[in-house]
Short mmCIF file of C-alpha atoms in Angstrom, two decimals:
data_model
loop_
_atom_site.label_atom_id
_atom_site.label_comp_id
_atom_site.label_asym_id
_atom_site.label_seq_id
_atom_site.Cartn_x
_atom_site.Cartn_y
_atom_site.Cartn_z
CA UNK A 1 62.10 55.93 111.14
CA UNK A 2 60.96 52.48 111.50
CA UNK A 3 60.44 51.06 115.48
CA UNK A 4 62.64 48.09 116.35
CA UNK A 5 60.36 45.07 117.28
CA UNK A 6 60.56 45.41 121.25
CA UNK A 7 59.63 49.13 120.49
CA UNK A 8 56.80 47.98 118.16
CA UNK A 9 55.34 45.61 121.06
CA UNK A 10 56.03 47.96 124.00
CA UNK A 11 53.94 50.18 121.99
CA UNK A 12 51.21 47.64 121.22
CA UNK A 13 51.67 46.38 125.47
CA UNK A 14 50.80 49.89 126.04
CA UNK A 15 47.64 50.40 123.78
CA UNK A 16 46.25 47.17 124.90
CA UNK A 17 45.38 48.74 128.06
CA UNK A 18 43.29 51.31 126.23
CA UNK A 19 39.88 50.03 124.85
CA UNK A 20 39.74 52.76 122.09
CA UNK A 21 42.65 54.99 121.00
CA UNK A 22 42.30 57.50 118.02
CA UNK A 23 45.76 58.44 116.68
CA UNK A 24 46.45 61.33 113.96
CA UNK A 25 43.03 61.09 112.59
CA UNK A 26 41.84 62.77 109.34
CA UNK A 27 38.92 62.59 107.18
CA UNK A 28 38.13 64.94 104.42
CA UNK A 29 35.01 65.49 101.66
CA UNK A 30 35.14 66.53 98.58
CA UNK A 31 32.78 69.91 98.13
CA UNK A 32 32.89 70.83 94.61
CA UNK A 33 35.95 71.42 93.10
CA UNK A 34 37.59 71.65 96.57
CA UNK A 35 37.95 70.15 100.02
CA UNK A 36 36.43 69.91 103.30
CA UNK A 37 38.40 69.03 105.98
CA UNK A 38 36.47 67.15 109.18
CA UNK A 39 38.84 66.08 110.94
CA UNK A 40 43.07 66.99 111.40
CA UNK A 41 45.68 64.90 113.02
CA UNK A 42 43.01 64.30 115.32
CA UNK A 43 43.71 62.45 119.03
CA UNK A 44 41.48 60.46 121.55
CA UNK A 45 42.47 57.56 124.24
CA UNK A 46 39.43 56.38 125.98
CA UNK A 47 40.45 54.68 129.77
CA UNK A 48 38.44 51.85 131.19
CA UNK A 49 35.34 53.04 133.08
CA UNK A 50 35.55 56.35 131.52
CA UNK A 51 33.06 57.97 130.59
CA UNK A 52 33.71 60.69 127.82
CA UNK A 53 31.21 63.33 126.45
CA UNK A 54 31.61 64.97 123.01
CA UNK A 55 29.50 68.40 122.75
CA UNK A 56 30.03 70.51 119.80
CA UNK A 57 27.69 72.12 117.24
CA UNK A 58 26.16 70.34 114.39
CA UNK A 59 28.11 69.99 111.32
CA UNK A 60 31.71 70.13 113.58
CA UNK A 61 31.90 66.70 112.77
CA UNK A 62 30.87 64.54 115.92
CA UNK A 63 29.21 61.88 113.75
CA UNK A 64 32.19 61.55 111.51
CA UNK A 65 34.33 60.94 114.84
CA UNK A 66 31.58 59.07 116.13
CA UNK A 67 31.84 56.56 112.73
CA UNK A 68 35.22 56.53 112.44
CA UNK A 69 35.84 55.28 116.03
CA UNK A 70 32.99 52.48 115.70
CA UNK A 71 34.75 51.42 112.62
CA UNK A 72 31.53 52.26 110.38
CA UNK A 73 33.93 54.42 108.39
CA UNK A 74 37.54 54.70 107.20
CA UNK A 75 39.62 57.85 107.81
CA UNK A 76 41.96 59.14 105.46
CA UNK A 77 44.84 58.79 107.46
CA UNK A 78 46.05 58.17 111.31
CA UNK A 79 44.86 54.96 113.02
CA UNK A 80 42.23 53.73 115.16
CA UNK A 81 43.15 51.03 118.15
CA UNK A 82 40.30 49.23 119.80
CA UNK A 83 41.89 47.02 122.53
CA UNK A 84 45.43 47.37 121.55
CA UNK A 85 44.84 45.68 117.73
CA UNK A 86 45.34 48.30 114.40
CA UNK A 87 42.39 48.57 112.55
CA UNK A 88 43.27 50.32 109.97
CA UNK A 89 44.19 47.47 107.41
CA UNK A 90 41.50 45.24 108.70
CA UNK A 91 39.61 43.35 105.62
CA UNK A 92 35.50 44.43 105.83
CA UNK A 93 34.96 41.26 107.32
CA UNK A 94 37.30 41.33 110.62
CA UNK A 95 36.20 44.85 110.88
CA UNK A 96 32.63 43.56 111.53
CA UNK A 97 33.21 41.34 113.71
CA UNK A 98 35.60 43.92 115.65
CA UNK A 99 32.03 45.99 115.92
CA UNK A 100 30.27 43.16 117.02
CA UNK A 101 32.60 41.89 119.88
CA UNK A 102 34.57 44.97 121.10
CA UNK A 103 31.86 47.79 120.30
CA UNK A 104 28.30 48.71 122.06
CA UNK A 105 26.29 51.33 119.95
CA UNK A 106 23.32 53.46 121.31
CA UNK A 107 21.47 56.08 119.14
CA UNK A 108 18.84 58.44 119.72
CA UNK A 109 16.20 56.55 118.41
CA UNK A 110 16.35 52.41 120.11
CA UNK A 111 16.12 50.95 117.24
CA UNK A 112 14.77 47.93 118.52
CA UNK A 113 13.54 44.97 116.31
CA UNK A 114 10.19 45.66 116.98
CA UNK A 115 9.11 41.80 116.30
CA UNK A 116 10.78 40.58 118.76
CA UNK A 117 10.85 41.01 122.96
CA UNK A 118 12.96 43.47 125.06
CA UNK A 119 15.33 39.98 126.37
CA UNK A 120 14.78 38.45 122.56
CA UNK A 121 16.79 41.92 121.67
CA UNK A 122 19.13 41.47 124.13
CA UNK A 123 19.64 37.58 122.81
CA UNK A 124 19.61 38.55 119.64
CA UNK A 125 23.49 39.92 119.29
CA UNK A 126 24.48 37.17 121.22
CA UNK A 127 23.91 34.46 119.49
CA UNK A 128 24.57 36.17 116.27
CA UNK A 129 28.22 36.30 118.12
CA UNK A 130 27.76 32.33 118.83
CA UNK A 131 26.96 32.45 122.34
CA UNK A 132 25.07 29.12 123.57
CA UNK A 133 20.93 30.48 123.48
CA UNK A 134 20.51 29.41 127.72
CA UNK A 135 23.61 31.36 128.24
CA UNK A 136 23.00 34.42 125.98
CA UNK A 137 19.27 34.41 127.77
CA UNK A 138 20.66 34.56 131.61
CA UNK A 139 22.89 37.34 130.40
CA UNK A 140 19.90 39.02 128.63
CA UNK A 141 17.83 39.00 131.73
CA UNK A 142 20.72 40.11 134.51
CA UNK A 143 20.87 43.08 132.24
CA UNK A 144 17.36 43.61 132.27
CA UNK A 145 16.85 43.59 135.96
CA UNK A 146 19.89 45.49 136.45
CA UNK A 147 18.19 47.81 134.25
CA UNK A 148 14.90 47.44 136.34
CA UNK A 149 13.27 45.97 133.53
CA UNK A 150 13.16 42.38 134.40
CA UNK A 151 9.15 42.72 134.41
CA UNK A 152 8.81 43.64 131.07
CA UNK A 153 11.41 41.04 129.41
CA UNK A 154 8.46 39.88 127.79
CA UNK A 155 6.84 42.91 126.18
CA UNK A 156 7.86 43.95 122.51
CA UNK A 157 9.24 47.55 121.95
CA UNK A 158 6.03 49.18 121.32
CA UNK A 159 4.35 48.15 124.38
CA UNK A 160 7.24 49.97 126.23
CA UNK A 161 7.54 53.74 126.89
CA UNK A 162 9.93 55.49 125.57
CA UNK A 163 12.19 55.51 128.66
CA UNK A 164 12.05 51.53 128.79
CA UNK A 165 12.68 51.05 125.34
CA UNK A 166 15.63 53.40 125.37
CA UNK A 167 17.08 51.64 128.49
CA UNK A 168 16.64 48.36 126.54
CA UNK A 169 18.79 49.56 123.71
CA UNK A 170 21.40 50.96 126.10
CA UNK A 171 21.36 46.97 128.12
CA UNK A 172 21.65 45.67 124.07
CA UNK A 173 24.78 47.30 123.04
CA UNK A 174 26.52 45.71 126.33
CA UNK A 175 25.19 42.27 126.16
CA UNK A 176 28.36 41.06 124.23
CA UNK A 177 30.23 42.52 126.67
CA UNK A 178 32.08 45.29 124.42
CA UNK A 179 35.47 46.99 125.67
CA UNK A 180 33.80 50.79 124.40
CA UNK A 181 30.41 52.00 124.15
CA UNK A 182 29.09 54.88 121.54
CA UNK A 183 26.42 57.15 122.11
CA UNK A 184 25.27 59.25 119.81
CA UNK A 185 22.26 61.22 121.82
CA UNK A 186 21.39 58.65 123.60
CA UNK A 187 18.95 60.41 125.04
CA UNK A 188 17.97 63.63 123.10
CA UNK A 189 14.09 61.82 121.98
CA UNK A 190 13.41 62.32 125.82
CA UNK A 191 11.85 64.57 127.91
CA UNK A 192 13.68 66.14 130.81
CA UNK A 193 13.12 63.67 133.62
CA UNK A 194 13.21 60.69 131.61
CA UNK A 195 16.34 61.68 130.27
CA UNK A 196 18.03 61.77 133.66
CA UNK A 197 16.70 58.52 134.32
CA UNK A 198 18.10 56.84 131.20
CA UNK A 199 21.57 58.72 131.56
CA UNK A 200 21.70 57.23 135.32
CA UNK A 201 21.09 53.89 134.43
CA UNK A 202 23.47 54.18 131.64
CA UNK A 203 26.52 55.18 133.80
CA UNK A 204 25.82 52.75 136.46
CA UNK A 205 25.96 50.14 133.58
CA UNK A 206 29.31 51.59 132.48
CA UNK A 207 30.94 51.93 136.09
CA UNK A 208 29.68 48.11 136.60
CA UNK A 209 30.70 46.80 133.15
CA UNK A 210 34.23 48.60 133.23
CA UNK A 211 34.11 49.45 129.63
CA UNK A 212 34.56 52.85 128.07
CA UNK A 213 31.87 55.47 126.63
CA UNK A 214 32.22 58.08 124.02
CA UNK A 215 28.87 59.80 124.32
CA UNK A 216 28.24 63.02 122.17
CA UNK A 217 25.09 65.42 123.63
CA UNK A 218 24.04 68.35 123.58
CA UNK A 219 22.73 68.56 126.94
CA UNK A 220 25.47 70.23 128.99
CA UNK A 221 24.23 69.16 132.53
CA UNK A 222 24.70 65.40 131.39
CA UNK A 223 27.66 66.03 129.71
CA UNK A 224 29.14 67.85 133.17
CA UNK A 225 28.10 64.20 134.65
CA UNK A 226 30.77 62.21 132.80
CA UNK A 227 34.64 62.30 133.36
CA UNK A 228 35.51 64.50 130.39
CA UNK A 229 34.22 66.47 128.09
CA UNK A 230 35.63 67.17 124.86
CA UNK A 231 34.92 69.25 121.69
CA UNK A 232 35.50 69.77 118.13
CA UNK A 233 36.97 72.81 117.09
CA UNK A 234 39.56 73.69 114.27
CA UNK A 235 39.30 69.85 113.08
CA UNK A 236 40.83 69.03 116.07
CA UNK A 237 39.41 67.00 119.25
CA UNK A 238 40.07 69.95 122.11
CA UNK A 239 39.37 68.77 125.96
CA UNK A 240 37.31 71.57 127.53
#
């Protein structure tokens, strides 16, 4: 049945308000002669200032999701929103600048350009979006004292600990101001109390920025931190 147009834009109205939305979702390999199925008719909305952990075993598919919602990968089928717009039938080209506007991305490892200083990493992605460099640098260093690392702006990654560096990666995927943020084990290279500390400064971050986060760990007293926690099982995204 096709939607009348006011249907159609009450729809799109209503996603708009949503910074990420995964609808129907599947994604399937190809494992010899036959098929592996990752993902069914899977569902996800993400609400502003959420903050959303994904814990399920390896292999279940989190970095599939994980991919699929930063649009690094195409699903089979279903449709993934990011502020409202289809992406879907985006050309390669929209869909990167989609990741570099609306999406943050944190990994376990920083990732840092190690050439370069914690606020030149920060500036970096900005003016690669075309932010004006004074502008992009003010930003760059807010972030970094709001991450209490104004005092090493100046330091390149490896003259930071691992803690700092981390923290400097999480402040990077923000400084364009994106509507969701990604985590994949953001902070499984840490040790225990270091870990906290990250994770804390990474919520505050979210709460203050508004935006959403999809983090997947496997550190269940984190995870029973955020808002909601969610799981992979049967293909299917199951809140727990």
């Amino acid at each position: 049945m096709t939607m009348a147009p006011e249907q159609d834009q009450a729809r799109t109205d209503a996603l708009g308000d949503l910074p990420l939305v995964l609808a129907g979702i599947n994604r399937s390999f190809r494992e010899g002669e036959g098929q592996l199925d990752i993902l069914v008719d899977a569902n996800l909305a993400l609400h502003p200032g959420e903050l959303v952990a994904l814990v399920a075993p390896s292999g279940a598919g989190k970095s599939t999701l994980l991919h699929i919602a930063g649009l690094l990968e195409r699903p089979d089928s279903g449709e993934v929103y990011v502020g409202g717009r289809p992406c879907g039938s985006m050309e390669d080209a929209d869909r990167t600048r989609m990741r570099r506007t609306e999406l943050g991305f944190v990994y376990q490892f920083h990732h840092l350009l190690p050439e370069f200083t914690a606020l030149e990493n920060l500036v970096i992605p900005q003016l690669i979006r075309g932010l004006d460099k004074r502008e992009a640098e003010e930003r760059a260093s807010q972030l970094l004292d709001y991450m209490r690392l104004g005092n090493r702006a100046s330091h390149r990654p490896s003259e930071l600990s691992g803690g700092e560096q981390q923290r400097v990666a999480i402040a990077r995927a923000v400084a364009n101001a994106p509507r969701v943020l990604l985590a994949d084990e953001p902070t499984g290279n840490l040790d225990p109390g270091t870990s906290s500390y990250v994770f804390d400064a990474l919520v505050a971050l979210v709460r203050a920025s508004g935006l959403a986060a999809l983090i997947a760990t496997h550190n269940m007293e984190l995870a029973g931190r955020m808002d909601r926690r969610i799981t992979l099982r049967d293909q299917q995204i199951i809140e727990l």
